[in-house]
Structures are given as C-alpha cells and as structure tokens.
Coordinates of C-alpha atoms and ligand atoms in Angstrom, one line a residue:
X533 CA -8.8 38.7 -23.6
X534 CA -8.3 35.4 -25.1
X535 CA -10.7 32.5 -25.4
X536 CA -11.0 29.9 -23.1
X537 CA -9.9 27.0 -24.3
X538 CA -11.7 23.7 -24.6
X539 CA -10.8 20.2 -24.2
X540 CA -12.4 16.9 -25.9
X541 CA -11.3 14.1 -23.5
X542 CA -11.8 10.2 -24.4
X543 CA -11.7 7.9 -21.2
X544 CA -12.9 10.3 -18.7
X545 CA -14.0 7.6 -16.5
X546 CA -10.9 5.8 -16.4
X547 CA -7.8 7.0 -14.1
X548 CA -5.7 9.5 -16.1
X549 CA -8.8 11.3 -17.3
X550 CA -10.2 11.9 -13.2
X551 CA -6.7 13.5 -13.2
X552 CA -6.1 15.3 -16.7
X553 CA -10.2 17.1 -15.8
X554 CA -8.5 17.9 -12.4
X555 CA -5.3 19.5 -14.1
X556 CA -8.1 20.7 -16.8
X557 CA -10.0 22.6 -14.4
X558 CA -7.7 24.2 -12.4
X559 CA -5.8 25.9 -15.8
X560 CA -9.4 26.9 -17.2
X561 CA -10.8 25.0 -19.6
X562 CA -14.1 24.3 -21.0
X563 CA -14.0 20.1 -20.7
X564 CA -16.2 18.2 -23.1
X565 CA -15.8 13.9 -21.7
X566 CA -16.8 11.0 -23.8
X567 CA -19.8 9.6 -21.9
X568 CA -20.4 6.0 -22.9
X569 CA -23.3 3.1 -23.1
X570 CA -26.9 3.5 -22.2
X571 CA -26.4 3.4 -19.0
X572 CA -22.6 4.2 -17.4
X573 CA -22.3 3.1 -13.7
X574 CA -19.6 5.7 -13.6
X575 CA -21.8 8.5 -14.8
X576 CA -23.5 9.5 -11.6
X577 CA -20.1 8.8 -9.6
X578 CA -18.0 11.6 -12.3
X579 CA -21.2 14.1 -12.1
X580 CA -20.7 14.2 -8.8
X581 CA -16.4 14.9 -8.7
X582 CA -16.6 16.9 -11.9
X583 CA -20.0 18.9 -12.1
X584 CA -17.8 21.4 -14.4
X585 CA -17.1 18.1 -17.2
X586 CA -19.8 18.8 -20.2
X587 CA -20.5 14.7 -21.2
X588 CA -21.1 14.2 -24.7
X589 CA -22.9 10.1 -25.0
X590 CA -20.2 8.3 -27.2
X591 CA -18.1 5.6 -28.2
X592 CA -15.0 5.3 -30.5
X593 CA -16.7 2.9 -31.8
X594 CA -18.9 4.9 -33.8
X595 CA -18.2 7.1 -35.8
X596 CA -21.5 9.4 -36.2
X597 CA -21.2 9.9 -32.0
X598 CA -17.7 10.7 -32.8
X599 CA -18.0 13.6 -35.3
X600 CA -21.2 14.7 -32.7
X601 CA -18.9 15.1 -30.4
X602 CA -16.2 17.3 -32.6
X603 CA -18.9 18.9 -33.9
X604 CA -20.1 20.1 -30.0
X605 CA -17.1 20.8 -28.2
X606 CA -14.8 22.5 -31.4
X607 CA -11.8 21.7 -29.7
X608 CA -8.5 23.1 -29.0
X609 CA -7.5 19.6 -27.6
X610 CA -8.2 16.4 -28.4
X611 CA -6.7 14.0 -25.0
X612 CA -7.6 10.6 -27.0
X613 CA -7.6 8.1 -23.1
X614 CA -9.8 6.0 -24.5
X615 CA -9.3 2.5 -24.7
X616 CA -9.6 -1.0 -23.2
X617 CA -6.7 -0.8 -21.4
X618 CA -6.1 -3.9 -19.3
X619 CA -3.5 -6.3 -21.1
X620 CA -4.7 -9.8 -19.7
X621 CA -8.1 -9.2 -20.9
X622 CA -7.1 -7.5 -24.7
X623 CA -6.0 -11.5 -24.2
X624 CA -9.6 -12.7 -23.8
X625 CA -10.9 -10.3 -26.2
X626 CA -8.5 -9.4 -28.7
X627 CA -11.3 -8.2 -31.5
X628 CA -13.2 -6.2 -28.7
X629 CA -9.2 -4.9 -28.3
X630 CA -8.7 -3.6 -31.7
X631 CA -12.5 -1.7 -32.5
X632 CA -11.6 0.4 -29.5
X633 CA -8.3 0.7 -28.5
X634 CA -6.8 0.3 -32.0
X635 CA -9.8 1.0 -34.6
X636 CA -10.8 3.8 -32.4
X637 CA -8.0 5.9 -32.8
X638 CA -8.8 6.1 -36.3
X639 CA -12.5 6.7 -35.9
X640 CA -11.5 10.2 -33.7
X641 CA -9.2 11.5 -36.3
X642 CA -11.2 11.2 -39.0
X643 CA -13.8 12.4 -37.2
X644 CA -11.7 15.1 -37.1
X645 CA -11.0 16.1 -39.8
X646 CA -13.8 15.5 -41.8
X647 CA -15.3 18.0 -39.5
X648 CA -12.5 20.4 -40.4
X649 CA -11.4 20.1 -37.7
X650 CA -7.1 19.1 -37.9
X651 CA -6.2 22.0 -38.2
X652 CA -7.4 23.9 -34.9
X653 CA -7.0 20.7 -32.3
X654 CA -4.2 19.3 -30.9
X655 CA -4.2 15.9 -30.3
X656 CA -2.5 13.5 -27.9
X657 CA -2.6 10.0 -28.1
X658 CA -1.7 8.0 -25.0
X659 CA 0.7 5.6 -26.6
X660 CA 2.6 2.7 -24.1
X661 CA 5.6 0.6 -23.0
X662 CA 3.6 -2.3 -23.8
X663 CA 5.0 -1.8 -27.7
X664 CA 8.0 -2.1 -26.9
X665 CA 7.5 -4.9 -24.8
X666 CA 10.1 -6.1 -22.7
X667 CA 12.7 -8.7 -24.1
X668 CA 16.4 -9.2 -24.3
X669 CA 17.3 -8.5 -27.6
X670 CA 15.5 -4.9 -28.3
X671 CA 16.0 -3.8 -24.7
X672 CA 18.4 -1.3 -24.0
X673 CA 20.4 -1.1 -20.8
X674 CA 19.6 2.9 -19.4
X675 CA 16.4 2.1 -20.6
X676 CA 13.8 2.5 -23.7
X677 CA 12.9 5.8 -25.2
X678 CA 11.5 7.3 -28.6
X679 CA 13.8 5.6 -30.8
X680 CA 13.4 1.8 -29.5
X681 CA 12.5 -1.0 -31.6
X682 CA 8.2 -1.9 -31.2
X683 CA 7.8 -6.3 -30.1
X684 CA 4.3 -5.7 -28.5
X685 CA 3.5 -9.1 -26.5
X686 CA -0.4 -8.4 -26.4
X687 CA -3.1 -7.6 -28.8
X688 CA -3.7 -4.9 -26.4
X689 CA 0.2 -4.0 -27.1
X690 CA -0.7 -5.2 -31.2
X691 CA -3.1 -2.8 -30.7
X692 CA -1.8 0.1 -29.2
X693 CA 1.5 0.3 -31.7
X694 CA -1.7 0.9 -34.5
X695 CA -3.1 3.8 -32.6
X696 CA 0.6 5.0 -32.4
X697 CA 1.4 4.2 -36.4
X698 CA -2.0 6.3 -37.4
X699 CA -1.6 9.0 -35.2
X700 CA 1.5 9.2 -36.5
X701 CA 0.6 9.3 -40.0
X702 CA -1.7 11.5 -40.0
X703 CA 0.4 13.9 -38.9
X704 CA 2.5 13.2 -41.9
X705 CA -0.3 13.2 -43.9
X706 CA -3.1 16.0 -42.8
X707 CA 0.5 18.6 -41.2
X708 CA -2.2 17.6 -37.8
X709 CA -1.0 18.7 -34.3
X710 CA -0.5 14.8 -33.3
X711 CA 1.8 14.2 -30.0
X712 CA 2.3 10.6 -29.1
X713 CA 3.2 9.8 -24.9
X714 CA 4.8 6.5 -24.4
X715 CA 3.7 5.8 -20.7
X716 CA 5.1 3.9 -18.8
X717 CA 3.1 2.0 -16.1
X718 CA 1.5 4.9 -13.7
X719 CA -0.3 4.3 -10.6
X720 CA -2.4 6.0 -7.4
X721 CA -6.0 6.8 -5.8
X722 CA -7.6 6.5 -9.1
X723 CA -6.2 3.0 -10.3
X724 CA -8.7 0.0 -11.2
X725 CA -8.5 -2.2 -9.4
X726 CA -8.1 -5.0 -11.7
X727 CA -4.1 -3.7 -11.8
X728 CA -1.7 -5.1 -10.1
X729 CA -0.5 -2.2 -8.3
X730 CA -4.4 -1.0 -6.2
X731 CA -5.6 -5.0 -5.7
X732 CA -2.5 -5.5 -3.7
X733 CA -3.0 -2.2 -1.7
X734 CA -6.8 -1.8 -1.7
X735 CA -6.5 -5.7 -0.1
X736 CA -3.4 -5.1 1.7
X737 CA -6.2 -2.0 3.8
X738 CA -8.0 -5.2 3.9
X739 CA -5.5 -7.2 5.6
X740 CA -5.3 -4.5 8.0
X741 CA -8.5 -3.7 8.7
X742 CA -9.6 -6.7 8.9
X743 CA -11.8 -7.6 5.7
X744 CA -9.8 -10.3 4.1
X745 CA -7.7 -13.1 5.0
X746 CA -5.6 -13.0 1.6
X747 CA -5.1 -11.6 -2.0
X748 CA -4.3 -13.9 -5.1
X749 CA -1.7 -12.8 -8.4
X750 CA 0.0 -14.3 -10.6
X751 CA 3.4 -14.1 -11.6
X752 CA 5.2 -12.0 -9.3
X753 CA 8.5 -11.3 -10.7
X754 CA 7.9 -8.6 -13.9
X755 CA 9.2 -5.4 -13.4
X756 CA 7.6 -2.5 -14.1
X757 CA 8.6 0.9 -14.1
X758 CA 5.6 2.8 -11.9
X759 CA 5.3 6.4 -11.7
X760 CA 2.2 8.8 -10.6
X761 CA -0.8 9.2 -12.7
X762 CA -0.7 12.9 -12.1
X763 CA 2.6 13.9 -13.2
X764 CA 2.3 12.0 -16.1
X765 CA -1.3 13.6 -16.9
X766 CA 1.0 17.1 -16.0
X767 CA 3.3 15.9 -19.0
X768 CA 0.7 15.1 -21.3
X769 CA -0.4 18.5 -21.0
X770 CA 2.4 19.8 -21.9
X771 CA 3.1 17.9 -25.1
X772 CA 0.3 19.6 -26.0
X773 CA 1.6 23.1 -25.2
X774 CA 5.0 22.3 -27.3
X775 CA 5.6 24.4 -30.5
X776 CA 5.7 21.2 -32.2
X777 CA 4.2 17.7 -32.3
X778 CA 6.6 15.1 -31.5
X779 CA 6.8 11.7 -29.3
X780 CA 7.7 11.3 -26.0
X781 CA 8.4 8.9 -23.4
X782 CA 7.7 9.5 -19.5
X783 CA 9.4 6.7 -17.5
X784 CA 10.6 7.4 -14.0
X785 CA 14.3 6.0 -15.2
X786 CA 13.6 2.9 -12.0
X787 CA 11.6 -0.8 -12.6
X788 CA 10.9 -3.0 -9.4
X789 CA 9.7 -6.4 -9.4
X790 CA 5.6 -7.0 -8.4
X791 CA 7.7 -8.3 -4.6
X792 CA 8.5 -4.9 -4.2
X793 CA 5.4 -3.4 -4.2
X794 CA 4.2 -6.1 -2.1
X795 CA 7.4 -5.6 0.9
X796 CA 7.0 -2.2 0.5
X797 CA 2.7 -2.4 0.7
X798 CA 2.9 -4.7 3.1
X799 CA 5.5 -2.6 5.5
X800 CA 3.2 0.5 5.8
X801 CA 1.0 -1.9 8.1
X802 CA 3.5 -2.9 10.3
X803 CA 3.7 -7.1 8.2
X804 CA 7.5 -8.1 7.3
X805 CA 6.6 -11.2 5.9
X806 CA 3.6 -11.4 3.3
X807 CA 4.6 -14.7 1.7
X808 CA 1.5 -15.8 4.9
X809 CA -1.6 -13.4 2.4
X810 CA -0.4 -14.0 -0.8
X811 CA -2.0 -17.0 -3.7
X812 CA -0.9 -17.3 -6.8
X813 CA -3.1 -18.2 -9.1
X814 CA -2.3 -19.2 -13.0
X815 CA -6.2 -17.3 -13.7
X816 CA -3.9 -14.0 -13.8
X817 CA -1.0 -15.2 -16.1
X818 CA -0.7 -13.9 -19.1
X819 CA 0.3 -16.0 -22.6
X820 CA 3.0 -13.8 -23.1
X821 CA 4.3 -11.5 -20.4
X822 CA 6.2 -8.5 -20.5
X823 CA 9.5 -9.4 -18.1
X824 CA 11.2 -6.0 -17.8
X825 CA 10.4 -2.5 -18.6
X826 CA 12.1 0.6 -17.8
X827 CA 12.0 3.7 -19.4
X828 CA 14.3 6.8 -20.2
X829 CA 12.3 10.2 -20.0
X830 CA 15.4 12.4 -21.2
X831 CA 14.1 14.2 -23.9
X832 CA 11.1 14.4 -22.0
X833 CA 13.0 16.1 -19.7
X834 CA 15.2 18.4 -21.9
X835 CA 12.5 19.4 -23.8
X836 CA 9.8 19.9 -22.1
X837 CA 10.8 20.9 -18.5
X838 CA 8.4 18.3 -17.9
X839 CA 9.5 15.7 -14.0
X840 CA 8.7 13.0 -11.5
X841 CA 7.4 14.6 -8.8
X842 CA 6.5 11.4 -6.6
X843 CA 9.0 7.9 -5.8
X844 CA 8.1 5.0 -5.9
X845 CA 8.2 4.2 -1.7
X846 CA 6.1 7.2 -1.9
X847 CA 3.5 6.0 -4.4
X848 CA 3.8 2.7 -2.7
X849 CA 2.6 4.7 0.6
X850 CA -0.1 7.0 -0.6
X851 CA -2.1 4.3 -2.5
X852 CA -1.9 2.1 0.6
X853 CA -3.3 5.2 2.9
X854 CA -6.4 6.0 0.7
X855 CA -7.0 2.6 0.4
X856 CA -6.7 2.6 4.4
X857 CA -9.6 5.4 4.1
X858 CA -11.7 4.3 1.7
X859 CA -11.9 0.5 3.0
X860 CA -12.6 2.2 6.9
X861 CA -16.2 3.0 5.1
X862 CA -16.8 -0.3 4.5
X863 CA -18.0 -0.6 8.3
X864 CA -20.4 2.5 7.6
X865 CA -23.6 2.7 7.0
X866 CA -24.0 3.2 2.7
X867 CA -20.7 1.7 2.1
X868 CA -22.3 -0.6 -0.3
X869 CA -22.5 2.1 -2.8
X870 CA -18.5 2.2 -3.2
Ligands
NAP513 P1 -8.5 3.2 -17.3 O1 -8.7 3.5 -16.5 O2 -8.6 1.4 -18.1 O3 -9.6 4.2 -19.0 C1 -9.7 3.8 -20.2 C2 -11.0 4.2 -20.5 O4 -11.0 4.4 -21.8 C3 -12.6 4.2 -19.7 O5 -12.9 6.0 -19.3 C4 -13.4 3.8 -20.3 O6 -14.8 4.3 -19.9 C5 -13.0 4.1 -21.5 N1 -13.1 3.6 -22.9 C6 -13.2 2.1 -22.8 N2 -14.3 2.0 -23.8 C7 -14.4 2.7 -24.8 C8 -15.4 3.0 -25.7 N3 -15.8 1.7 -26.7 N4 -15.3 4.1 -26.2 C9 -14.9 5.4 -25.6 N5 -14.2 5.4 -24.4 C10 -13.5 3.7 -23.9 O7 -6.7 3.7 -18.6 P2 -6.3 5.0 -17.6 O8 -5.5 3.8 -16.6 O9 -6.9 5.7 -17.1 O10 -5.1 5.3 -19.2 C11 -5.5 6.1 -19.8 C12 -5.4 5.9 -21.5 O11 -3.8 5.7 -21.2 C13 -5.6 4.1 -22.0 O12 -5.6 4.7 -23.7 C14 -4.2 3.6 -21.8 O13 -4.4 1.9 -22.5 C15 -3.3 4.3 -21.7 N6 -2.3 4.2 -20.8 C16 -1.9 3.9 -19.7 C17 -1.0 3.8 -19.1 C18 -0.8 3.7 -17.4 O14 -0.4 2.7 -16.8 N7 -1.7 3.9 -16.8 C19 0.2 3.6 -19.5 C20 0.5 3.7 -20.3 C21 -0.7 3.5 -21.3 P3 -15.8 3.2 -19.5 O15 -15.7 3.8 -18.3 O16 -16.8 3.6 -20.4 O17 -15.5 1.9 -19.4
F7E514 O1 -0.2 -6.2 -14.6 C1 1.3 -8.7 -13.0 C2 0.8 -9.6 -14.8 O2 -2.4 -5.1 -15.1 C3 0.9 -5.2 -13.7 C4 -1.9 -0.7 -17.8 O3 -1.9 0.9 -17.1 O4 0.8 -1.2 -18.1 C5 -0.8 -1.6 -17.7 O5 -0.3 -3.1 -17.7 C6 2.1 -6.9 -13.7 C7 2.0 -7.6 -15.6 O6 -0.2 -4.0 -15.8 C8 -1.9 -9.3 -11.3 O7 1.1 -10.3 -15.3 C9 0.9 -10.7 -11.0 O8 3.1 -8.7 -15.4 O9 -1.0 -3.9 -13.7 P1 -1.0 -4.7 -14.8 P2 0.3 -4.1 -17.2 O10 0.3 -5.2 -17.6 O11 1.0 -3.5 -16.7 C10 1.0 -0.8 -19.4 C11 1.9 0.7 -19.6 C12 -0.8 -0.4 -20.1 O12 -0.1 0.4 -20.8 C13 -1.8 -0.6 -19.3 O13 -2.8 -0.1 -19.8 O14 2.1 -7.4 -12.9 N1 0.4 -9.7 -12.2 N2 -0.2 -10.8 -10.4 C14 -1.2 -8.9 -12.3 N3 -1.4 -8.4 -13.1 C15 -2.5 -7.9 -12.7 N4 -4.0 -7.1 -13.7 N5 -3.7 -9.1 -11.6 C16 -3.2 -10.1 -10.5 O15 -3.4 -10.0 -10.3

C-alpha cells in the first residue's frame, strides 16, 4: 500500500489556499496549513470549512516557525501561496511586502534545506504575471510566455520576481524539485473583496438587493487575463506531479478590460448602462499601472495537459450569482458574522 501524501500549504486562508485544500483533500492528501498571528480572524472559518486541515502556527517572516512547520508536516509537497498579494497595498507597505512576499520564500526554502528535506519535498512557488509589467516594449502579440522579459511595475511585482528567481536558484543549486507557476489573474467565489472583480460582483449583488447604491473604483481601462481559481490550483498540482521541475504560465489567452467585466456583471441583474452606479476615486488608482496582461498557456497545455474549464462570461456569472446568494443572507439574523 502506498504512503499517504502530505502537503504543507502556506496561504491556506487565502483564495487559492481554499481551492487547493479542497482539491488535495479529494485526492486523499494529509494537509497541513500555516496559520499566522495570535488571533487570526479567519481561523474559525477555516476550521469549520476544512476540518481535515491540520493547522500549524507559523509566519513566513519567522524562520524558526517555518523549520518547526517543516519538521511537523514532513511534506512530500509544499505549496507556497502565502504573500502580501494586493498590488495597491504593496505600494503603501513596500518593506512588509518585500519581507513576506520576497524574503519569506527564501526562509521557507532554507527551512527545507536545513532540515534535510530538500530532496524529498517538491516545492511550488506562486509566481505571477505581475512580473511582466505589461509595457509596450516587452509585450508579445500572442501573450507572455515562460520566455518573456520581466519588467515589474510595483513593489509586489518586484518582490515576486526575487521570489521567482530564488526559487529557480534553489532548483539549480541544490537539485531541489522546485516548480514555478506564473499565474495570470484568477478569481472566483473565494476572491478577497479588495480585488476589483469581487469588489464589483459584491457591489452588483448589493445594488440588486437594495443594500447599496454604487461602487467606487479606480481606473477602468486596464485589461487582465482573468481565469477561474479552481482551474488554476489544478494546474499547480499538475506541476508537482510532472517528472521534471519547470516553469509554467497558466492563463486563458484572452484579455478583457474592467469596463467589460462591469458590463457582464451588471447584465446579470438586468442593467445595461452601469455608469450611474459606478464612481471613480484616485484612492484606488496606482502610482504605476499595468495596462494590459495577456498570457500564453501553450506550454502548460502541451506538457501538463492543463486546460481551463471556466471561460470569462461563466466566471463573471458564477461570481455574481454567488454574491447575490451570499448577500441575501444580510437580511437574516446573524448576518453580521459574515
Ligand atoms: P490571498 O487570497 O491574498 O491569500 C494570501 C495568503 O497569504 C493568506 O492566506 C495570508 O494569510 C497569507 N499570508 C500573508 N502574510 C503572511 C505571512 N507573513 N506568513 C504566512 N502567510 C501569510 O492570495 P491568493 O489570491 O490566494 O494568491 C495565492 C498566491 O498566488 C499569492 O502568493 C499570490 O501573490 C499569488 N498569485 C495570485 C494570483 C491571483 O490572481 N489570485 C495570480 C498570480 C499569483 P492571512 O489570512 O493570515 O492574512
Ligand atoms: O486589480 C484596477 C487595478 O487588484 C486589477 C493579484 O491577485 O492579480 C492580482 O493583481 C486591475 C488593476 O488585481 C480598482 O488598478 C480599478 O488595473 O484586482 P486587482 P491585480 O492588481 O491585477 C495578479 C496576477 C497578482 O499576482 C496579484 O496577487 O483593476 N482597479 N479599480 C482596481 N483594483 C482594485 N483592487 N480595486 C479597485 O477599486
């Protein structure tokens, strides 16, 4: 009988962590999730939703706690999803971003190395399309690939580029099985309310239910390659099952503006002209913007057999429907616990 696989997941309380926990549980893994802070607001929700996840108190900035996490979990697979992941926040908190999103990766790789687990544990690093930056000169017509030039445009993007290269460096230096997934934007029911797609679908639901009048956003022209998070965590897992550690882009190969997202989201509640409901405020604009992101997932499709299942209209629809159902509960007693 084969040994049960053990996975250690950082960022288990985040969007991708939730989807990944479900996927790994379905595959029979023993799952260990990092939980930080002396009173993490998401801990109880996590315990309720994923009773099978074994939580380990640790923080990506605390080397000792990471060594402890590795010793407790003895992982076959490590998924490093933990990060300051909000681009706007990273401009306001650049040093914290670099401590967690950049150096935190080094801390985790070192925890594996000093505990002698670099040979048995396969490592997934959550890299990002924000490393490309979307400027004219490095923008290929058919989308960014694993070979494209990097030019990050935010403290987040810069921190992720360090993380990407230190992860690759451990693969080259110590022969570790380190895979990097260069993931384009992926969204869904678990997306944080601070990201534009969920901010919109949450507001559309609120407007539909008479709970709010409008939503205030930043720039509406930027374009993103938006996919569904459930499809993307499947790709992460596939990268760690492949016979060679490698770098893979996951994307849809389509790009859409925020205006297009607004149009589809409001259409779900029967509103054709969304302009009366959308305000703009400079507070939500960034010192440097990434104008357009478009990815080429050809390598992941060919080598891993990865394929996204949810397209752009289906993504918007599922998010609006989910938020209408969720916010309908605001009328009920106990709704403030949401
Ligand atoms: P998310 O929802 O923002 O989750 C981030 C996670 O990081 C949370 O669980 C958070 O825990 C954890 N974290 C923050 N600081 C930490 C620290 N000091 N120590 C340990 N954990 C810490 O992000 P996501 O959308 O799931 O994304 C997962 C990963 O993929 C991130 O690394 C992100 O940068 C990257 N990525 C995301 C996308 C996307 O479109 N979603 C695309 C490309 C790459 P708390 O609950 O304690 O705050
Ligand atoms: O912004 C614009 C904003 O914050 C998308 C992260 O998961 O994907 C994500 O980063 C666009 C930007 O995502 C608002 O200026 C307008 O042009 O939803 P976002 P992001 O910055 O693309 C990448 C791949 C990651 O790796 C990141 O971790 O929308 N925008 N108005 C707004 N954005 C926000 N958040 N809020 C607004 O009100």
